[in-house]
Amino acid sequence: MPYKQPEVRSAGVIAMHLIDIADAIDLSNAEALWDQQQRPASARSKLASTPPKAMAFGVPPVVLKLDAIDLPLLGSNYQASATVRLYDFGAAAFSVQIPVSACSWASFSQLVNAVDALLGPGADSPIWTQLLEHVRAALLPALTKPSPASLHEDYLLGIVHAFDEPIPVSTMHESIDLVPLLSGEQRPLSEQARRDLLLQRFSYYADDLVVLTWDRAFIYEPRGDSDVIDILEVANAQLLEMRFYDELLDAELPRMYDMVEAAYHAGNPLGARHFADLARKLYTLVAEVTEITEKVDNALQVTEDVYLARVYAAALDLFRVRHVSDAVDRKLAIIRDTYAALYEEASAKRAELLELAIIALIVVEIVIAIIRHT
């Protein structure tokens, strides 16, 4: 059956770009520094329509409003608003929102794809770099160990608040062709690919709908609630940080093996100190990474809101956050085991040194006794 082509009366497109900018961000200091710039007031984030006891941010991030941006899209200029949300574990989530009104569904899908072409991961847009440099320059004193921001995550949202006709959400995916918006593909997809793309659908009320994919989402929300948007951003921030520490540990493990091998072949009679120093360094690394990953894991605390918890869990699965988190845990376990082995080796070396010292003292006493009797 042919798909409907309703008119989109009120909608928006949001492009997210998340970057790891530091090991940690002092959010209170960031707020103070931003206010000193005489910029629009900062604010602490909270879920708009969800009671705090049901779901809340572990440490509420700070939202900073940035200057509006003019975007050339499909032969027209759109004025987009821009914000950045700062998380205490070092992630900065930039968001560019383009308001849309009075266009056909096909045009709205094309606009979403045009935003992806301009701001998506394949575009290498200078807009994100400019926003990052502006924020980093203003907030540098609030950043602990600033990073080069080479790692990033992108996500795209097509959000409709109202159509020109009522469309039941239970059959919306059958009435309207959501696939071009969700896939970004120009060629027709197979039936199997279409079914897979529309698999992750969620509704709570009779008039709202969320369809998730790994890099895009369609949201129909007539009340303008932003909780689902915030949850998708947190899931992307968690993926970003877990990827950062996964790559950090990937680089650290070969260095650790080299240092252990060098310590074993040093041939130093005081090698216990080398092993102890190396064990101490590894313990510090494990402690630092564990502290940060626990902050990331607790970025969003879910207790009673079953619907948002389902959306959140589905996003974590789609983004493979748990897969990356498990990889980080495995590498931390290897480093912990190495630390334990080095600690035991250091203890063994100290015991050997103590035995040598005792033998030396015995020899000295024997020599002294012989000298006295001659």
Coordinates of C-alpha atoms in Angstrom, one line a residue:
M1 CA 0.0 0.0 0.0
P2 CA 1.4 3.5 -0.8
Y3 CA 2.7 5.6 2.0
K4 CA 1.0 8.8 3.1
Q5 CA 2.7 12.1 2.5
P6 CA 1.5 14.3 5.4
E7 CA 2.6 17.9 5.9
V8 CA 5.0 18.4 8.8
R9 CA 3.7 21.5 10.6
S10 CA 6.2 21.7 13.5
A11 CA 9.5 19.8 13.7
G12 CA 13.2 20.0 14.2
V13 CA 16.5 18.4 13.3
I14 CA 19.2 18.0 15.9
A15 CA 22.8 17.1 15.0
M16 CA 24.9 16.0 18.0
H17 CA 28.6 16.0 18.1
L18 CA 30.2 14.6 21.3
I19 CA 34.0 15.1 22.0
D20 CA 36.2 14.1 24.9
I21 CA 37.9 17.3 25.8
A22 CA 39.6 16.5 29.2
D23 CA 40.0 13.9 31.8
A24 CA 37.5 15.8 34.0
I25 CA 35.6 19.1 34.0
D26 CA 35.1 21.2 37.1
L27 CA 31.4 22.1 36.3
S28 CA 31.1 24.8 39.0
N29 CA 34.2 26.5 37.7
A30 CA 33.0 26.2 34.2
E31 CA 29.7 27.9 35.1
A32 CA 31.6 30.7 36.8
L33 CA 34.0 31.2 33.9
W34 CA 31.1 31.2 31.4
D35 CA 29.2 33.8 33.4
Q36 CA 32.4 36.0 33.4
Q37 CA 32.3 36.0 29.6
Q38 CA 28.9 37.8 29.8
R39 CA 27.4 34.9 27.8
P40 CA 23.8 33.6 28.1
A41 CA 23.4 32.1 31.6
S42 CA 24.4 28.5 32.1
A43 CA 22.1 25.9 33.6
R44 CA 22.3 22.5 35.2
S45 CA 20.5 19.8 33.2
K46 CA 17.6 17.7 34.5
L47 CA 15.1 15.5 32.8
A48 CA 12.1 17.8 32.0
S49 CA 9.1 15.5 32.6
T50 CA 10.6 12.7 34.7
P51 CA 10.5 12.8 38.5
P52 CA 14.1 12.9 39.9
K53 CA 13.3 9.8 42.0
A54 CA 12.5 7.8 38.8
M55 CA 15.5 8.8 36.7
A56 CA 18.1 11.5 37.1
F57 CA 21.6 12.5 36.1
G58 CA 24.3 11.2 38.5
V59 CA 26.1 14.5 38.4
P60 CA 23.9 17.0 36.5
P61 CA 25.8 18.3 33.5
V62 CA 26.0 22.0 32.6
V63 CA 24.3 23.4 29.5
L64 CA 25.9 26.4 27.8
K65 CA 24.1 28.4 25.1
L66 CA 26.2 29.2 22.1
D67 CA 25.8 31.7 19.3
A68 CA 23.2 30.9 16.5
I69 CA 24.6 29.5 13.3
D70 CA 23.5 30.0 9.7
L71 CA 23.4 26.7 7.7
P72 CA 23.0 26.4 3.9
L73 CA 20.7 23.4 3.4
L74 CA 18.9 22.4 0.2
G75 CA 19.4 25.8 -1.4
S76 CA 18.1 27.7 1.6
N77 CA 19.6 29.3 4.7
Y78 CA 18.4 28.0 8.1
Q79 CA 19.3 29.7 11.4
A80 CA 20.1 27.0 13.9
S81 CA 20.6 27.3 17.7
A82 CA 23.6 25.7 19.3
T83 CA 24.4 24.5 22.8
V84 CA 27.0 22.4 24.5
R85 CA 26.4 20.2 27.5
L86 CA 29.5 19.5 29.7
Y87 CA 29.8 16.3 31.7
D88 CA 32.1 16.1 34.7
F89 CA 33.9 13.0 33.3
G90 CA 35.3 15.2 30.4
A91 CA 32.8 14.9 27.6
A92 CA 31.4 17.9 25.7
A93 CA 28.1 17.3 23.8
F94 CA 27.6 19.9 21.2
S95 CA 24.1 20.2 19.7
V96 CA 22.9 22.1 16.7
Q97 CA 19.1 22.4 16.3
I98 CA 17.3 23.4 13.1
P99 CA 13.6 24.4 13.5
V100 CA 11.3 23.2 10.7
S101 CA 7.7 24.2 9.8
A102 CA 5.3 23.7 7.0
C103 CA 7.0 21.2 4.7
S104 CA 6.1 17.8 3.3
W105 CA 7.3 14.6 4.9
A106 CA 9.6 13.9 1.9
S107 CA 11.1 17.3 2.2
F108 CA 11.7 16.8 6.0
S109 CA 13.4 13.5 5.3
Q110 CA 15.6 15.2 2.7
L111 CA 16.4 18.0 5.2
V112 CA 17.5 15.4 7.8
N113 CA 19.9 13.8 5.2
A114 CA 21.1 17.3 4.2
V115 CA 22.0 18.0 7.8
D116 CA 23.9 14.8 8.0
A117 CA 25.8 15.6 4.8
L118 CA 26.7 19.0 6.2
L119 CA 27.4 18.2 9.9
G120 CA 27.7 14.4 10.0
P121 CA 30.8 12.3 10.6
G122 CA 31.6 12.0 6.9
A123 CA 31.5 15.8 6.4
D124 CA 34.4 16.8 8.6
S125 CA 32.6 20.1 9.1
P126 CA 34.6 23.1 10.5
I127 CA 31.6 24.2 12.5
W128 CA 32.3 21.6 15.2
T129 CA 35.9 22.7 15.4
Q130 CA 35.0 26.3 15.7
L131 CA 32.5 25.6 18.5
L132 CA 35.0 23.5 20.3
E133 CA 37.8 26.1 20.1
H134 CA 35.5 28.8 21.4
V135 CA 34.3 26.7 24.4
R136 CA 37.8 25.4 25.2
A137 CA 39.3 28.8 25.2
A138 CA 36.7 30.1 27.5
L139 CA 36.8 27.2 30.0
L140 CA 40.4 26.0 29.9
P141 CA 41.0 26.6 33.6
A142 CA 38.1 24.3 34.4
L143 CA 39.6 21.4 32.4
T144 CA 41.7 18.8 34.0
K145 CA 44.3 17.4 31.6
P146 CA 42.8 18.7 28.4
S147 CA 42.9 16.1 25.6
P148 CA 43.4 16.8 21.9
A149 CA 39.7 15.9 21.2
S150 CA 40.5 13.5 18.4
L151 CA 37.8 11.1 19.5
H152 CA 34.2 11.9 18.8
E153 CA 30.6 10.5 18.4
D154 CA 27.9 11.9 16.2
Y155 CA 24.1 11.3 16.3
L156 CA 21.2 12.7 14.3
L157 CA 17.6 13.2 15.4
G158 CA 14.6 13.9 13.3
I159 CA 11.8 15.2 15.6
V160 CA 8.2 15.9 14.6
H161 CA 5.8 17.7 17.0
A162 CA 2.8 17.9 14.7
F163 CA 1.5 16.7 11.4
D164 CA -1.4 18.3 9.5
E165 CA -3.5 15.1 10.1
P166 CA -3.7 12.6 13.0
I167 CA -1.6 9.5 12.4
P168 CA -1.8 6.7 15.0
V169 CA 1.6 6.0 16.4
S170 CA 0.9 2.2 16.5
T171 CA 0.9 2.2 12.7
M172 CA 2.9 5.3 11.9
H173 CA 5.9 3.2 10.6
E174 CA 3.4 1.6 8.2
S175 CA 1.6 4.8 7.2
I176 CA 4.8 6.9 6.7
D177 CA 8.0 5.8 5.1
L178 CA 10.5 6.4 7.9
V179 CA 13.3 4.4 6.2
P180 CA 14.9 7.2 4.1
L181 CA 15.1 9.4 7.3
L182 CA 16.5 6.6 9.5
S183 CA 18.9 5.1 7.0
G184 CA 20.1 8.0 4.9
E185 CA 20.2 5.7 1.9
Q186 CA 19.1 6.9 -1.5
R187 CA 18.6 3.4 -2.9
P188 CA 15.7 1.3 -1.9
L189 CA 16.5 -1.2 1.0
S190 CA 15.5 -4.8 1.1
E191 CA 12.5 -5.9 3.2
Q192 CA 14.8 -7.5 5.7
A193 CA 16.9 -4.3 6.1
R194 CA 13.7 -2.3 6.4
R195 CA 12.3 -4.5 9.2
D196 CA 15.6 -4.4 11.0
L197 CA 15.8 -0.7 10.8
L198 CA 12.3 -0.3 12.3
L199 CA 12.7 -2.9 15.0
Q200 CA 13.5 -0.6 17.9
R201 CA 10.2 1.2 18.4
F202 CA 9.0 2.6 21.7
S203 CA 5.8 4.4 22.8
Y204 CA 4.5 5.3 26.2
Y205 CA 1.5 7.4 25.5
A206 CA -0.9 6.8 22.6
D207 CA 0.5 9.8 20.7
D208 CA 4.3 9.5 21.0
L209 CA 6.9 7.3 19.2
V210 CA 10.6 6.7 19.2
V211 CA 12.4 4.7 16.6
L212 CA 16.1 4.1 17.3
T213 CA 19.0 3.1 15.0
W214 CA 22.7 3.1 15.8
D215 CA 23.4 6.6 14.4
R216 CA 19.9 8.2 14.0
A217 CA 16.5 8.3 15.6
F218 CA 13.0 9.5 14.7
I219 CA 11.0 11.0 17.5
Y220 CA 7.3 11.9 17.3
E221 CA 6.6 14.0 20.4
P222 CA 3.6 16.4 20.4
R223 CA 4.3 17.8 23.9
G224 CA 7.9 18.8 23.1
D225 CA 9.4 16.7 26.0
S226 CA 13.2 16.4 25.6
D227 CA 13.8 13.5 28.0
V228 CA 14.4 10.9 25.2
I229 CA 16.8 13.3 23.5
D230 CA 18.7 13.7 26.8
I231 CA 18.9 10.0 27.3
L232 CA 20.3 9.4 23.8
E233 CA 22.9 12.0 24.4
V234 CA 24.0 10.4 27.7
A235 CA 24.2 7.0 26.0
N236 CA 26.4 8.5 23.3
A237 CA 28.6 10.2 25.9
Q238 CA 29.1 6.9 27.7
L239 CA 30.1 5.3 24.4
L240 CA 32.5 8.1 23.7
E241 CA 34.2 7.8 27.1
M242 CA 34.4 4.0 27.1
R243 CA 36.0 4.2 23.6
F244 CA 38.5 6.7 24.9
Y245 CA 39.6 4.5 27.8
D246 CA 39.5 1.4 25.6
E247 CA 42.0 3.1 23.2
L248 CA 44.0 4.4 26.2
L249 CA 44.4 0.9 27.6
D250 CA 45.1 -0.5 24.1
A251 CA 48.1 1.8 23.9
E252 CA 49.1 1.2 27.5
L253 CA 49.2 -2.6 27.4
P254 CA 52.2 -2.9 25.0
R255 CA 54.1 -0.3 27.0
M256 CA 53.3 -2.3 30.2
Y257 CA 54.7 -5.5 28.6
D258 CA 57.9 -3.7 27.5
M259 CA 58.4 -2.2 31.0
V260 CA 57.9 -5.6 32.6
E261 CA 60.3 -7.3 30.3
A262 CA 62.9 -4.5 30.8
A263 CA 62.5 -4.9 34.6
Y264 CA 63.1 -8.6 34.4
H265 CA 66.2 -8.2 32.2
A266 CA 67.7 -5.3 34.1
G267 CA 70.0 -7.6 36.1
N268 CA 70.0 -5.0 38.9
P269 CA 70.5 -6.5 42.4
L270 CA 68.1 -3.8 43.6
G271 CA 65.5 -4.9 41.1
A272 CA 62.8 -5.0 43.8
R273 CA 62.5 -1.3 43.6
H274 CA 62.0 -1.4 39.9
F275 CA 59.2 -3.9 40.3
A276 CA 57.6 -2.0 43.1
D277 CA 57.7 1.3 41.1
L278 CA 56.2 -0.3 38.1
A279 CA 53.5 -2.0 40.2
R280 CA 52.7 1.4 41.8
K281 CA 52.4 3.0 38.4
L282 CA 50.0 0.3 37.2
Y283 CA 47.9 0.5 40.4
T284 CA 47.6 4.2 39.8
L285 CA 46.4 3.7 36.2
V286 CA 43.9 1.1 37.3
A287 CA 42.6 3.4 40.1
E288 CA 42.2 6.4 37.7
V289 CA 40.5 4.5 34.9
T290 CA 38.2 2.7 37.4
E291 CA 37.2 6.0 39.0
I292 CA 36.3 7.6 35.7
T293 CA 34.5 4.5 34.2
E294 CA 32.4 4.3 37.4
K295 CA 31.4 8.0 36.9
V296 CA 30.5 7.2 33.3
D297 CA 28.4 4.2 34.3
N298 CA 26.5 6.3 36.8
A299 CA 26.0 9.2 34.5
L300 CA 22.3 8.4 34.4
Q301 CA 20.5 6.8 37.4
V302 CA 17.4 4.8 36.5
T303 CA 15.0 3.7 39.2
E304 CA 11.3 3.7 38.5
D305 CA 10.7 5.0 34.9
V306 CA 10.3 1.7 33.0
Y307 CA 9.6 3.4 29.6
L308 CA 12.7 5.6 29.6
A309 CA 14.7 2.7 31.1
R310 CA 13.7 0.6 28.1
V311 CA 14.7 3.3 25.6
Y312 CA 18.0 3.9 27.5
A313 CA 18.8 0.1 27.6
A314 CA 18.0 -0.2 23.9
A315 CA 20.3 2.7 23.0
L316 CA 23.2 1.2 25.1
D317 CA 22.7 -2.1 23.2
L318 CA 22.5 -0.4 19.8
F319 CA 25.6 1.7 20.5
R320 CA 27.5 -1.4 21.9
V321 CA 28.3 0.5 25.0
R322 CA 28.4 -2.6 27.2
H323 CA 30.6 -4.4 24.6
V324 CA 33.2 -1.6 24.8
S325 CA 32.8 -1.4 28.6
D326 CA 33.5 -5.2 28.9
A327 CA 36.6 -4.7 26.8
V328 CA 37.8 -2.0 29.2
D329 CA 37.1 -4.3 32.2
R330 CA 39.1 -7.1 30.6
K331 CA 42.1 -4.9 30.0
L332 CA 41.9 -3.5 33.5
A333 CA 41.8 -7.1 34.8
I334 CA 45.0 -7.9 32.8
I335 CA 46.7 -4.8 34.4
R336 CA 45.5 -5.8 37.9
D337 CA 46.9 -9.3 37.4
T338 CA 50.2 -7.9 36.2
Y339 CA 50.2 -5.5 39.2
A340 CA 49.7 -8.5 41.6
A341 CA 52.5 -10.5 39.8
L342 CA 54.9 -7.5 40.0
Y343 CA 54.1 -7.0 43.7
E344 CA 54.8 -10.6 44.4
E345 CA 58.0 -10.4 42.4
A346 CA 59.1 -7.3 44.3
S347 CA 58.4 -9.1 47.6
A348 CA 60.4 -12.1 46.3
K349 CA 63.3 -9.8 45.3
R350 CA 63.3 -8.2 48.7
A351 CA 63.3 -11.6 50.4
E352 CA 66.3 -12.6 48.2
L353 CA 68.1 -9.4 49.0
L354 CA 67.5 -10.0 52.7
E355 CA 68.8 -13.6 52.5
L356 CA 71.9 -12.3 50.7
A357 CA 72.4 -9.7 53.4
I358 CA 72.1 -12.4 56.1
I359 CA 74.6 -14.7 54.3
A360 CA 77.0 -11.7 54.0
L361 CA 76.7 -11.0 57.7
I362 CA 77.4 -14.7 58.5
V363 CA 80.4 -14.7 56.3
V364 CA 81.7 -11.5 57.8
E365 CA 81.3 -12.9 61.3
I366 CA 83.1 -16.1 60.3
V367 CA 85.9 -14.1 58.8
I368 CA 86.2 -11.9 61.9
A369 CA 86.2 -15.1 64.1
I370 CA 89.0 -16.6 62.0
I371 CA 91.1 -13.5 62.2
R372 CA 90.8 -13.3 65.9
H373 CA 92.0 -16.9 66.3
T374 CA 95.1 -16.5 64.1

